[in-house]
XYZ file of C-alpha atoms in Angstrom:
687
model
C -40.360 92.770 -15.120
C -42.163 89.558 -14.957
C -40.780 87.140 -12.428
C -38.601 84.310 -13.890
C -40.342 81.017 -14.039
C -38.747 78.161 -12.044
C -39.826 75.009 -10.235
C -39.567 76.683 -6.828
C -41.824 79.630 -7.713
C -44.230 77.385 -9.452
C -44.493 75.308 -6.360
C -45.311 78.387 -4.194
C -48.248 79.541 -6.357
C -51.690 78.603 -5.159
C -53.643 76.961 -7.894
C -57.361 77.413 -7.620
C -59.604 74.750 -8.880
C -61.995 75.524 -11.699
C -65.627 76.180 -10.821
C -68.223 73.701 -11.890
C -71.982 74.394 -12.268
C -74.126 71.648 -10.915
C -77.613 70.706 -11.971
C -79.125 73.296 -9.630
C -77.100 76.083 -11.259
C -74.884 76.535 -8.219
C -71.154 76.882 -8.729
C -69.069 74.373 -6.920
C -65.344 73.750 -6.900
C -64.001 70.576 -8.345
C -64.347 67.536 -6.167
C -60.657 66.984 -6.195
C -59.937 70.480 -4.898
C -62.580 70.233 -2.240
C -61.079 67.064 -0.945
C -57.727 68.661 -0.138
C -55.809 69.495 -3.255
C -55.173 65.949 -4.810
C -51.853 64.168 -5.776
C -50.345 66.676 -8.148
C -47.363 66.215 -10.518
C -45.259 68.457 -8.282
C -45.666 66.211 -5.276
C -44.843 63.102 -7.342
C -41.599 64.681 -8.439
C -40.755 65.638 -4.852
C -41.192 62.107 -3.570
C -39.183 60.778 -6.496
C -36.252 63.029 -5.533
C -36.449 61.959 -1.887
C -36.364 58.269 -2.784
C -33.521 58.828 -5.214
C -31.425 60.564 -2.573
C -32.144 57.760 -0.092
C -31.038 55.205 -2.682
C -27.825 57.069 -3.385
C -26.866 57.416 0.266
C -27.799 53.767 0.937
C -25.504 52.666 -1.847
C -22.735 54.874 -0.483
C -23.200 53.385 2.983
C -23.127 49.802 1.684
C -19.909 50.410 -0.229
C -18.238 52.566 2.457
C -18.927 50.124 5.317
C -18.430 46.992 3.156
C -21.827 45.616 4.155
C -22.012 43.188 1.198
C -19.307 40.814 -0.106
C -19.772 41.575 -3.793
C -17.096 39.088 -4.883
C -18.944 36.307 -3.109
C -22.270 37.390 -4.567
C -20.825 37.413 -8.080
C -19.186 34.020 -7.530
C -22.429 32.511 -6.244
C -24.291 34.003 -9.185
C -21.810 32.419 -11.582
C -21.943 29.089 -9.770
C -25.664 28.629 -9.690
C -26.536 30.793 -12.726
C -29.819 32.099 -11.455
C -32.244 33.081 -14.214
C -34.048 36.248 -13.286
C -36.870 35.509 -15.657
C -37.472 32.231 -13.790
C -37.545 34.089 -10.490
C -40.222 36.432 -11.876
C -42.197 33.457 -13.145
C -42.059 31.643 -9.774
C -39.739 28.821 -10.946
C -37.315 28.769 -7.989
C -38.382 25.199 -7.275
C -35.630 24.235 -9.740
C -33.181 25.206 -6.987
C -34.759 22.979 -4.383
C -31.624 21.668 -2.627
C -33.115 19.824 0.331
C -35.703 17.785 -1.536
C -38.827 19.319 0.076
C -40.304 20.473 -3.248
C -39.857 24.247 -2.940
C -37.228 26.953 -2.544
C -36.897 28.335 0.971
C -34.338 29.450 3.554
C -33.034 25.893 4.064
C -32.375 25.604 0.334
C -30.428 28.852 0.391
C -28.248 27.537 3.226
C -27.388 24.465 1.187
C -26.596 26.509 -1.927
C -24.347 28.827 0.101
C -22.435 25.884 1.612
C -23.777 26.441 5.128
C -25.520 23.089 5.299
C -24.816 19.608 3.861
C -27.132 18.122 1.291
C -29.216 15.204 2.527
C -28.130 11.700 1.470
C -31.495 11.114 -0.173
C -30.927 14.049 -2.522
C -27.409 12.872 -3.394
C -28.750 9.427 -4.195
C -31.593 10.903 -6.257
C -29.263 13.073 -8.346
C -26.743 10.283 -8.901
C -29.565 7.949 -9.831
C -30.935 10.460 -12.358
C -27.486 10.915 -13.880
C -26.973 7.167 -14.061
C -30.336 6.775 -15.718
C -29.222 9.136 -18.471
C -25.777 7.588 -19.012
C -26.354 3.880 -18.378
C -28.630 1.587 -20.387
C -31.031 -0.656 -18.605
C -29.480 -3.789 -17.172
C -30.016 -6.939 -19.165
C -31.717 -9.611 -17.045
C -29.296 -12.463 -16.274
C -29.895 -16.068 -17.199
C -31.630 -18.346 -14.752
C -28.329 -19.933 -13.722
C -27.571 -16.783 -11.744
C -29.167 -18.323 -8.705
C -27.500 -17.612 -5.396
C -25.272 -20.171 -3.706
C -26.067 -20.536 -0.003
C -23.019 -19.791 2.128
C -22.451 -21.632 5.377
C -21.855 -19.095 8.142
C -18.207 -18.309 8.829
C -17.528 -18.910 12.468
C -14.697 -17.022 14.095
C -13.754 -20.097 16.050
C -13.108 -22.029 12.833
C -9.531 -20.753 13.139
C -9.638 -17.719 15.412
C -8.183 -14.433 14.279
C -4.927 -13.531 15.912
C -5.519 -11.285 18.891
C -2.090 -9.706 18.855
C -2.414 -6.051 19.747
C 1.034 -5.358 18.371
C 0.082 -6.384 14.829
C 0.981 -3.483 12.611
C -1.387 -2.064 10.015
C 0.337 -1.015 6.784
C -1.691 2.204 6.647
C -0.017 3.426 9.800
C 3.473 2.764 8.494
C 3.176 3.659 4.863
C 4.614 7.116 5.496
C 7.743 5.332 6.636
C 8.041 3.348 3.444
C 10.954 4.031 1.138
C 9.825 3.473 -2.414
C 12.576 2.101 -4.594
C 12.421 2.275 -8.342
C 12.494 -1.188 -9.783
C 12.785 -2.780 -6.348
C 10.462 -4.054 -3.704
C 8.687 -1.293 -1.835
C 9.700 -1.303 1.800
C 6.841 -1.458 4.292
C 6.902 -2.242 7.958
C 5.867 -5.858 8.337
C 3.380 -7.179 10.879
C 5.102 -8.369 14.005
C 4.914 -12.062 14.738
C 4.782 -14.048 17.916
C 8.046 -15.487 19.206
C 7.276 -18.843 17.626
C 6.257 -17.367 14.290
C 9.199 -14.995 14.193
C 11.448 -18.003 13.940
C 9.589 -19.000 10.810
C 10.232 -15.638 9.161
C 13.573 -14.279 8.142
C 13.932 -11.197 5.987
C 17.182 -12.235 4.361
C 16.564 -13.750 0.927
C 19.672 -15.855 1.282
C 18.098 -17.739 4.165
C 15.066 -18.991 2.315
C 16.666 -22.365 1.793
C 16.528 -23.642 5.365
C 14.499 -26.791 5.900
C 12.576 -25.510 8.901
C 11.863 -21.964 7.787
C 10.217 -20.086 5.002
C 10.695 -16.453 4.165
C 8.276 -15.458 1.456
C 6.984 -12.021 2.246
C 4.035 -10.775 0.265
C 2.650 -7.349 -0.317
C -1.027 -7.773 0.504
C -1.924 -5.457 -2.363
C -0.367 -7.779 -4.949
C -3.399 -10.021 -5.356
C -6.226 -7.870 -6.717
C -9.864 -8.410 -5.857
C -12.464 -7.519 -8.486
C -14.130 -4.210 -7.901
C -17.878 -3.983 -8.474
C -18.780 -4.196 -12.139
C -15.136 -4.958 -13.012
C -13.555 -7.950 -14.683
C -12.941 -10.964 -12.482
C -10.154 -12.587 -14.467
C -7.044 -10.415 -14.904
C -5.303 -10.445 -18.236
C -2.200 -12.611 -18.326
C 0.920 -10.511 -18.588
C 3.195 -11.712 -21.335
C 6.938 -11.937 -20.811
C 8.280 -12.012 -24.363
C 11.954 -11.948 -23.445
C 11.609 -15.180 -21.477
C 10.774 -17.044 -24.674
C 13.816 -17.458 -26.869
C 11.928 -18.104 -30.119
C 8.428 -16.752 -30.163
C 8.114 -17.825 -33.776
C 8.310 -21.452 -32.692
C 5.162 -21.085 -30.591
C 1.830 -22.180 -32.071
C -0.021 -19.232 -33.542
C -3.171 -20.027 -31.620
C -1.148 -19.983 -28.394
C 0.517 -16.679 -29.217
C -2.780 -15.041 -30.084
C -4.777 -16.582 -27.307
C -6.102 -14.063 -24.829
C -8.147 -14.879 -21.766
C -11.767 -13.853 -22.078
C -12.860 -11.143 -19.744
C -15.552 -12.195 -17.376
C -17.732 -9.607 -15.722
C -18.666 -10.493 -12.147
C -22.343 -10.794 -11.362
C -22.728 -9.086 -8.030
C -26.479 -8.378 -8.077
C -29.191 -10.877 -7.276
C -32.640 -10.618 -8.881
C -34.070 -8.258 -6.289
C -31.012 -6.001 -6.314
C -31.438 -5.411 -10.018
C -34.625 -3.543 -9.165
C -32.641 -1.148 -6.952
C -29.578 -1.010 -9.185
C -29.862 2.740 -9.749
C -29.768 3.411 -6.009
C -26.743 1.124 -5.563
C -24.984 2.718 -8.527
C -25.608 6.175 -7.094
C -23.925 5.256 -3.812
C -21.162 3.413 -5.632
C -20.486 6.480 -7.737
C -19.769 8.492 -4.600
C -17.227 5.882 -3.476
C -15.448 5.758 -6.828
C -15.202 9.543 -6.854
C -13.375 9.387 -3.528
C -16.256 10.824 -1.493
C -15.922 8.000 1.000
C -17.683 9.698 3.925
C -20.741 10.401 1.770
C -20.520 6.892 0.316
C -20.534 5.345 3.789
C -23.638 7.351 4.727
C -25.328 6.459 1.448
C -24.680 2.734 1.840
C -25.733 2.837 5.490
C -29.041 4.294 4.335
C -29.398 1.516 1.749
C -28.549 -1.169 4.313
C -31.218 0.174 6.645
C -33.707 0.227 3.789
C -32.694 -3.161 2.340
C -31.135 -5.144 5.219
C -31.141 -8.417 3.262
C -29.224 -7.011 0.287
C -25.701 -8.530 0.079
C -24.640 -5.987 -2.545
C -25.616 -3.011 -0.393
C -23.669 -4.422 2.529
C -20.675 -5.200 0.305
C -20.748 -1.606 -0.906
C -20.809 -0.439 2.697
C -17.747 -2.586 3.442
C -15.866 -1.167 0.443
C -16.726 2.379 1.502
C -15.580 1.684 5.081
C -12.406 0.186 3.660
C -11.740 3.342 1.682
C -12.496 5.503 4.707
C -10.045 3.439 6.792
C -7.334 4.175 4.260
C -8.158 7.863 4.266
C -8.227 8.043 8.073
C -5.292 5.631 8.542
C -7.522 3.863 11.032
C -7.142 0.255 12.153
C -10.488 0.413 13.911
C -12.320 1.459 10.765
C -10.554 -1.263 8.799
C -11.610 -3.827 11.396
C -15.169 -2.582 10.997
C -14.912 -3.096 7.233
C -13.634 -6.652 7.789
C -16.719 -7.362 9.879
C -19.011 -5.879 7.242
C -17.380 -8.033 4.540
C -18.244 -11.059 6.641
C -21.858 -9.905 7.090
C -22.241 -9.425 3.335
C -20.916 -12.902 2.568
C -23.317 -14.575 5.013
C -26.530 -12.975 3.763
C -28.896 -15.232 1.825
C -29.240 -14.812 -1.932
C -25.679 -13.545 -2.373
C -24.394 -14.345 -5.840
C -21.327 -16.608 -6.149
C -19.244 -13.773 -7.580
C -20.136 -11.496 -4.696
C -19.273 -14.184 -2.133
C -15.918 -14.708 -3.799
C -15.095 -10.995 -4.079
C -16.211 -10.286 -0.516
C -14.266 -13.071 1.160
C -11.127 -12.426 -0.909
C -11.255 -8.799 0.157
C -11.773 -9.862 3.761
C -8.768 -12.204 3.680
C -6.615 -9.484 2.139
C -7.531 -6.979 4.839
C -6.986 -9.543 7.577
C -3.459 -9.977 6.258
C -3.049 -6.196 6.363
C -3.771 -6.283 10.073
C -1.445 -9.231 10.649
C -4.360 -11.609 11.233
C -2.668 -14.353 9.248
C -4.575 -17.241 10.782
C -7.869 -15.429 10.337
C -7.006 -14.870 6.680
C -6.157 -18.557 6.376
C -9.590 -19.482 7.762
C -11.321 -17.151 5.303
C -9.418 -18.597 2.348
C -10.127 -22.160 3.472
C -13.838 -21.320 3.523
C -13.509 -19.897 0.011
C -11.872 -23.073 -1.252
C -14.646 -25.133 0.356
C -17.265 -23.113 -1.521
C -15.339 -22.969 -4.803
C -13.274 -26.183 -4.888
C -12.579 -25.895 -8.623
C -11.094 -22.406 -8.448
C -7.334 -22.826 -8.908
C -6.558 -19.171 -8.131
C -8.171 -19.490 -4.708
C -6.110 -22.585 -3.962
C -2.985 -20.699 -4.951
C -3.933 -17.928 -2.532
C -4.506 -20.515 0.163
C -1.019 -21.894 -0.431
C 0.435 -18.422 0.081
C -1.543 -18.080 3.315
C 0.097 -21.265 4.598
C 3.522 -19.887 3.687
C 2.799 -16.654 5.519
C 2.398 -18.537 8.809
C 5.446 -20.697 8.106
C 3.473 -23.823 7.261
C 5.581 -25.215 4.419
C 3.987 -28.624 4.593
C 0.469 -27.243 4.257
C 1.514 -25.041 1.332
C 3.271 -27.939 -0.369
C 0.145 -30.085 -0.102
C -1.975 -27.320 -1.656
C 0.367 -26.772 -4.604
C 0.631 -30.499 -5.254
C -3.173 -30.570 -5.523
C -3.133 -27.614 -7.923
C -0.442 -29.104 -10.159
C -2.286 -32.426 -10.251
C -5.267 -30.710 -11.901
C -3.498 -27.773 -13.596
C 0.046 -28.963 -14.398
C 0.884 -25.839 -16.404
C -0.085 -23.343 -13.694
C 2.933 -21.044 -13.438
C 2.024 -19.566 -10.065
C 1.834 -22.983 -8.451
C 5.084 -24.036 -10.129
C 7.245 -21.182 -8.824
C 5.886 -21.602 -5.307
C 6.278 -25.361 -5.361
C 9.833 -24.950 -6.650
C 10.527 -22.479 -3.884
C 9.301 -24.950 -1.254
C 11.468 -27.725 -2.700
C 14.477 -25.424 -2.511
C 13.674 -24.585 1.103
C 13.867 -28.340 1.732
C 17.325 -28.313 0.137
C 16.067 -30.296 -2.852
C 18.067 -28.061 -5.152
C 18.025 -30.106 -8.363
C 14.301 -30.868 -8.072
C 13.404 -27.210 -7.544
C 15.033 -25.921 -10.733
C 12.520 -27.116 -13.377
C 9.560 -25.831 -11.367
C 11.126 -22.414 -10.799
C 12.288 -22.147 -14.418
C 9.010 -23.295 -15.996
C 6.993 -21.086 -13.695
C 9.010 -17.994 -14.610
C 8.851 -18.803 -18.308
C 5.068 -19.126 -18.131
C 4.731 -15.403 -17.507
C 1.597 -16.058 -15.439
C 0.461 -13.375 -12.975
C 2.338 -13.590 -9.688
C 5.442 -15.229 -11.162
C 7.387 -12.110 -12.135
C 8.930 -11.703 -8.687
C 12.570 -11.026 -7.859
C 12.603 -13.767 -5.234
C 11.963 -16.461 -7.816
C 14.716 -15.164 -10.112
C 16.951 -15.021 -7.050
C 16.332 -18.618 -6.028
C 16.437 -20.081 -9.513
C 19.814 -18.459 -10.104
C 21.055 -19.570 -6.692
C 19.951 -23.163 -7.317
C 21.684 -23.203 -10.694
C 24.877 -21.829 -9.151
C 24.889 -24.583 -6.554
C 24.551 -27.133 -9.334
C 27.510 -25.574 -11.152
C 25.326 -24.270 -13.982
C 26.567 -20.974 -15.416
C 23.123 -20.229 -16.860
C 22.408 -18.797 -13.418
C 23.763 -15.448 -14.600
C 21.375 -15.499 -17.553
C 18.503 -15.566 -15.082
C 20.118 -12.909 -12.923
C 20.390 -10.769 -16.045
C 16.703 -11.301 -16.797
C 15.846 -10.389 -13.230
C 17.876 -7.221 -13.628
C 16.160 -6.350 -16.925
C 12.783 -6.915 -15.273
C 13.751 -4.340 -12.654
C 14.156 -6.725 -9.698
C 17.932 -6.420 -9.253
C 20.129 -3.330 -9.349
C 22.602 -5.299 -11.433
C 23.652 -8.877 -12.144
C 26.071 -8.674 -9.207
C 23.932 -6.637 -6.792
C 20.849 -8.751 -6.159
C 19.491 -7.533 -2.818
C 15.715 -7.168 -2.721
C 15.045 -4.629 0.068
C 16.653 -1.499 -1.290
C 16.676 2.279 -1.178
C 17.085 3.785 -4.608
C 19.982 6.059 -5.485
C 22.566 4.933 -2.920
C 26.194 4.709 -4.016
C 26.891 1.140 -5.124
C 30.362 -0.397 -5.185
C 31.551 -3.794 -3.913
C 34.597 -2.662 -1.908
C 34.906 0.463 0.270
C 37.751 2.261 2.033
C 37.321 3.685 5.543
C 37.541 7.174 4.052
C 34.731 6.351 1.592
C 32.408 5.451 4.446
C 33.076 8.475 6.635
C 33.293 6.130 9.631
C 37.018 6.642 10.195
C 36.678 6.949 13.964
C 34.915 3.590 14.249
C 37.502 1.874 12.052
C 40.371 3.313 14.115
C 38.713 2.183 17.362
C 38.343 -1.362 16.063
C 41.896 -1.568 14.740
C 43.480 -0.050 17.863
C 41.633 -2.437 20.175
C 41.612 -5.579 18.058
C 43.565 -7.638 20.621
C 41.067 -6.824 23.390
C 38.222 -7.863 21.054
C 40.098 -11.035 20.042
C 40.807 -12.087 23.630
C 37.162 -11.696 24.673
C 36.014 -13.686 21.636
C 38.447 -16.523 22.365
C 37.265 -16.633 25.962
C 33.741 -17.577 24.877
C 34.655 -19.930 22.031
C 34.369 -23.001 24.251
C 31.725 -25.178 22.600
C 30.342 -26.221 25.977
C 29.097 -22.686 26.624
C 26.939 -22.735 23.498
C 27.554 -19.043 22.756
C 28.697 -19.725 19.198
C 25.843 -21.271 17.234
C 26.033 -22.847 13.751
C 25.114 -20.691 10.781
C 21.435 -21.351 10.074
C 20.923 -19.801 6.648
C 22.059 -22.848 4.663
C 24.794 -20.854 2.957
C 27.508 -23.491 3.401
C 28.368 -26.082 0.836
C 30.521 -27.838 3.463
C 32.414 -27.266 6.693
C 31.650 -25.625 10.048
C 30.764 -22.002 10.593
C 29.746 -20.586 13.971
C 28.539 -17.147 15.022
C 28.068 -15.269 18.309
C 25.722 -12.271 17.927
C 25.936 -9.152 20.114
C 23.517 -6.804 18.295
C 20.776 -7.620 15.809
C 18.278 -5.288 14.103
C 19.591 -2.345 16.118
C 19.094 -4.019 19.515
C 21.308 -5.942 21.894
C 20.934 -9.696 21.603
C 19.810 -10.707 25.075
C 22.585 -10.904 27.662
C 25.357 -11.491 25.115
C 27.302 -8.364 26.093
C 27.812 -9.672 29.621
C 30.272 -12.191 28.199
C 32.263 -9.586 26.242
C 31.769 -6.313 28.140
C 34.880 -4.548 26.814
C 33.971 -5.195 23.211
C 30.428 -3.915 23.733
C 31.737 -0.899 25.614
C 33.889 0.069 22.649
C 30.886 0.037 20.311
C 28.344 1.834 22.494
C 29.253 5.282 21.144
C 28.808 4.354 17.471
C 25.076 4.456 16.609
C 25.863 3.913 12.933
C 26.656 0.346 14.026
C 24.618 -0.392 17.169
C 21.565 1.370 15.711
C 21.722 -0.312 12.302
C 18.315 -2.002 12.145
C 19.289 -3.804 8.978
C 22.469 -5.347 10.259
C 24.273 -7.299 12.947
C 27.350 -7.137 15.129
C 28.803 -10.598 15.737
C 31.852 -12.837 15.961
C 32.341 -15.362 13.179
C 34.540 -18.451 13.441
C 35.110 -20.732 10.457
C 36.828 -24.105 10.616
C 39.159 -25.545 7.938
C 37.482 -27.117 4.927
C 34.546 -24.686 4.857
C 33.097 -23.197 1.671
C 30.293 -20.622 1.636
C 28.170 -20.537 -1.518
C 28.055 -17.340 -3.596
C 25.251 -15.284 -2.087
C 24.046 -11.729 -1.506
C 22.698 -9.917 1.524
C 19.083 -8.717 1.721
C 19.550 -4.946 1.462
C 21.728 -2.189 0.017
C 21.171 -0.078 3.134
C 24.236 -1.325 4.996
C 27.960 -1.890 4.626
C 29.785 -4.768 6.301
C 33.083 -4.425 8.194
C 35.314 -7.468 8.840
C 37.978 -7.057 11.533
C 40.602 -9.807 11.356
C 41.226 -11.420 14.784
C 42.796 -14.841 14.107
C 43.806 -15.261 10.465
C 45.872 -18.229 9.178
C 48.709 -17.225 6.918
C 47.236 -18.927 3.848
C 44.030 -20.540 2.664
C 41.441 -17.946 3.745
C 39.953 -15.582 1.184
C 36.768 -13.723 0.293
C 35.501 -12.775 -3.171
C 33.120 -9.868 -3.771
C 32.042 -9.658 -7.436
C 35.227 -10.525 -9.337
C 37.679 -9.115 -6.770
C 39.169 -11.576 -4.255
C 40.915 -10.419 -1.079
C 42.310 -11.831 2.196
C 41.933 -10.753 5.829
C 44.725 -9.427 8.005
C 44.864 -9.508 11.787
C 44.064 -6.094 13.229
C 42.841 -4.684 9.900
C 39.326 -3.872 8.706
C 37.937 -4.923 5.326
C 34.770 -3.111 4.198
C 32.439 -4.336 1.465
C 28.805 -4.036 0.399
C 27.298 -7.461 0.995
C 24.360 -6.729 -1.324
C 26.855 -7.670 -4.039
C 27.582 -11.352 -4.665
C 30.330 -12.671 -2.376
C 31.847 -16.063 -1.593
C 34.191 -17.398 1.128
C 36.790 -20.194 1.258
C 38.541 -21.519 4.369
C 41.209 -23.997 3.258
C 43.729 -23.322 6.031
C 44.959 -25.713 8.711
C 43.361 -23.845 11.642
C 40.281 -21.796 12.436
C 39.658 -18.285 11.162
C 38.102 -15.738 13.579
C 36.768 -12.315 12.547
C 34.536 -9.619 14.068
C 31.648 -8.480 11.830
C 30.200 -4.973 12.265
C 27.379 -3.796 10.000
C 26.884 -0.042 9.602
C 24.277 2.095 7.885
C 25.066 3.089 4.321
C 26.603 6.558 4.756
C 24.247 8.198 2.243
C 21.097 7.312 4.179
C 19.508 10.309 5.908
C 18.781 10.335 9.605
C 15.075 10.128 8.836
C 15.578 7.041 6.694
C 17.649 5.382 9.403
C 14.853 5.967 11.879
C 11.968 4.876 9.680
C 13.290 1.943 7.634
C 11.908 -1.402 8.748
C 14.181 -3.904 10.454
C 15.830 -6.844 8.717
């Protein structure tokens, strides 16, 4: 039986090479055989099987030991979409990530996220993208010549060197945002002298010596690069009774948008590089933007626009890092940009306005004033800058300086609404009530930017009330509809949204029953200590300084204010203070006071509201005449009783009459609104 053919047997057979006859007639084996048997088909198949088995076991090992992260490989392949045909054709230079012209290990590190891309490459890519999307810049007219800027010297009016000045970035987490109300932010601390010029209670704005006009530094916008300089005027249709009576050209008139010219002639040749860096900043990549602008500043040290971009990027980085130091660096860079030669007028204006704004952020009010004064010197015809300068004077308590500025503005621009409301406010602070009304009213009716502010509605209504004009409530209603007041009655400006609002409270409503019982049980002890310090020669009771009286005498002796003891006051009334020490809802109320209040016969206190809805006010009757003393809160009028506590929310309108034959003495204790959380009580700013 013939043996069965198979690959194994076939491999064992010896194959002899065929004989070949050469020219001499001698048989010789084939050259291939003589040389050792050749590379036969059998051997090829054997090596193929060996390699196949190696491949299989290698694959098994890779999978079993998880040597390759296949998910990551697939994700990278999707992300960069490598084209295998390009690899075969030697086109990997398209994936050059480090800008050296080829594809190598360093490029792979960048693509895999192991190494950052160089700034030069980022600029190049952004520039190429800008070149595709943006048309070529049109050359400006010849009148775009730069205005030389005199150097700004720090000793012009030196920046405040107060270390305790607070930066809003550091406190913005503590802010309580209130819908339709002013956003609460911790305010920069002032020196002892300046603190007297500031008072957070809106009802105290009328004093002759003081001014309390607090501004959010973000309110006045500065034009961003390539943005419109002049903001559109916001219309206030409800402030005009009959719009049909207005001239059609006035109703349809809209301010023309003006695009700032921030580039000088040379900078237009490097516009694509500037735009590339600017694009990083606008996308929020502030660290990369800072590096990009630093590179441009090194390359073009005399470019104002490059340095301005660097300042903006540093400003954005300061906000991201919540860093005062970085913000101070940005302020310095703004100054450098403004002092470079060949800076365009628009760039000088934008740079210095931004610098003044950031100085105010850091509490450098006098430095901001110096910057704005320099701006007005350079641009004397710019009314908006003069208005800003007037605000800067108000922020340091310089009413006279602000008044002079606004008189200059109104002399040249008599219809300027911003100047009108501020000038009216100053007149009211001088107790020129009747004179202030037309300026406040006309300014609000103008609808100009910066006029739609709850403080101006507040003071116009208050002035009208003092003149006996019932139209005050029309303005309070408008302020409410504009979102500045919680209601016509509740007109506080520093509020936390969502708190229970009612004019009168019971002890049970407040949850402070223990405090109320302590006060009522010990009212005689409190009364006796108060009477012991009522001697005018001691000077402990001081006249009310908020200009809330129409007539009469009203004195107060403060024990706690803004959550802290008032000096050595408790030494004079130790028992009273001892009773209150264990009630942090009162002694720790940073938005209230604890004080004695004595009112003489013939006194009338104007209708007014407190500054915040974050507190409730307790009145403990100590010495109360039988008739003639009463207090109204909204439309509910009540009277005090000796040894009893009245509780009301003084953010609602209230009014006091003292028509008795002898003095009235009460003890006032402010407490936190019971619905405020512990966190809010700790983080709310003081008033």
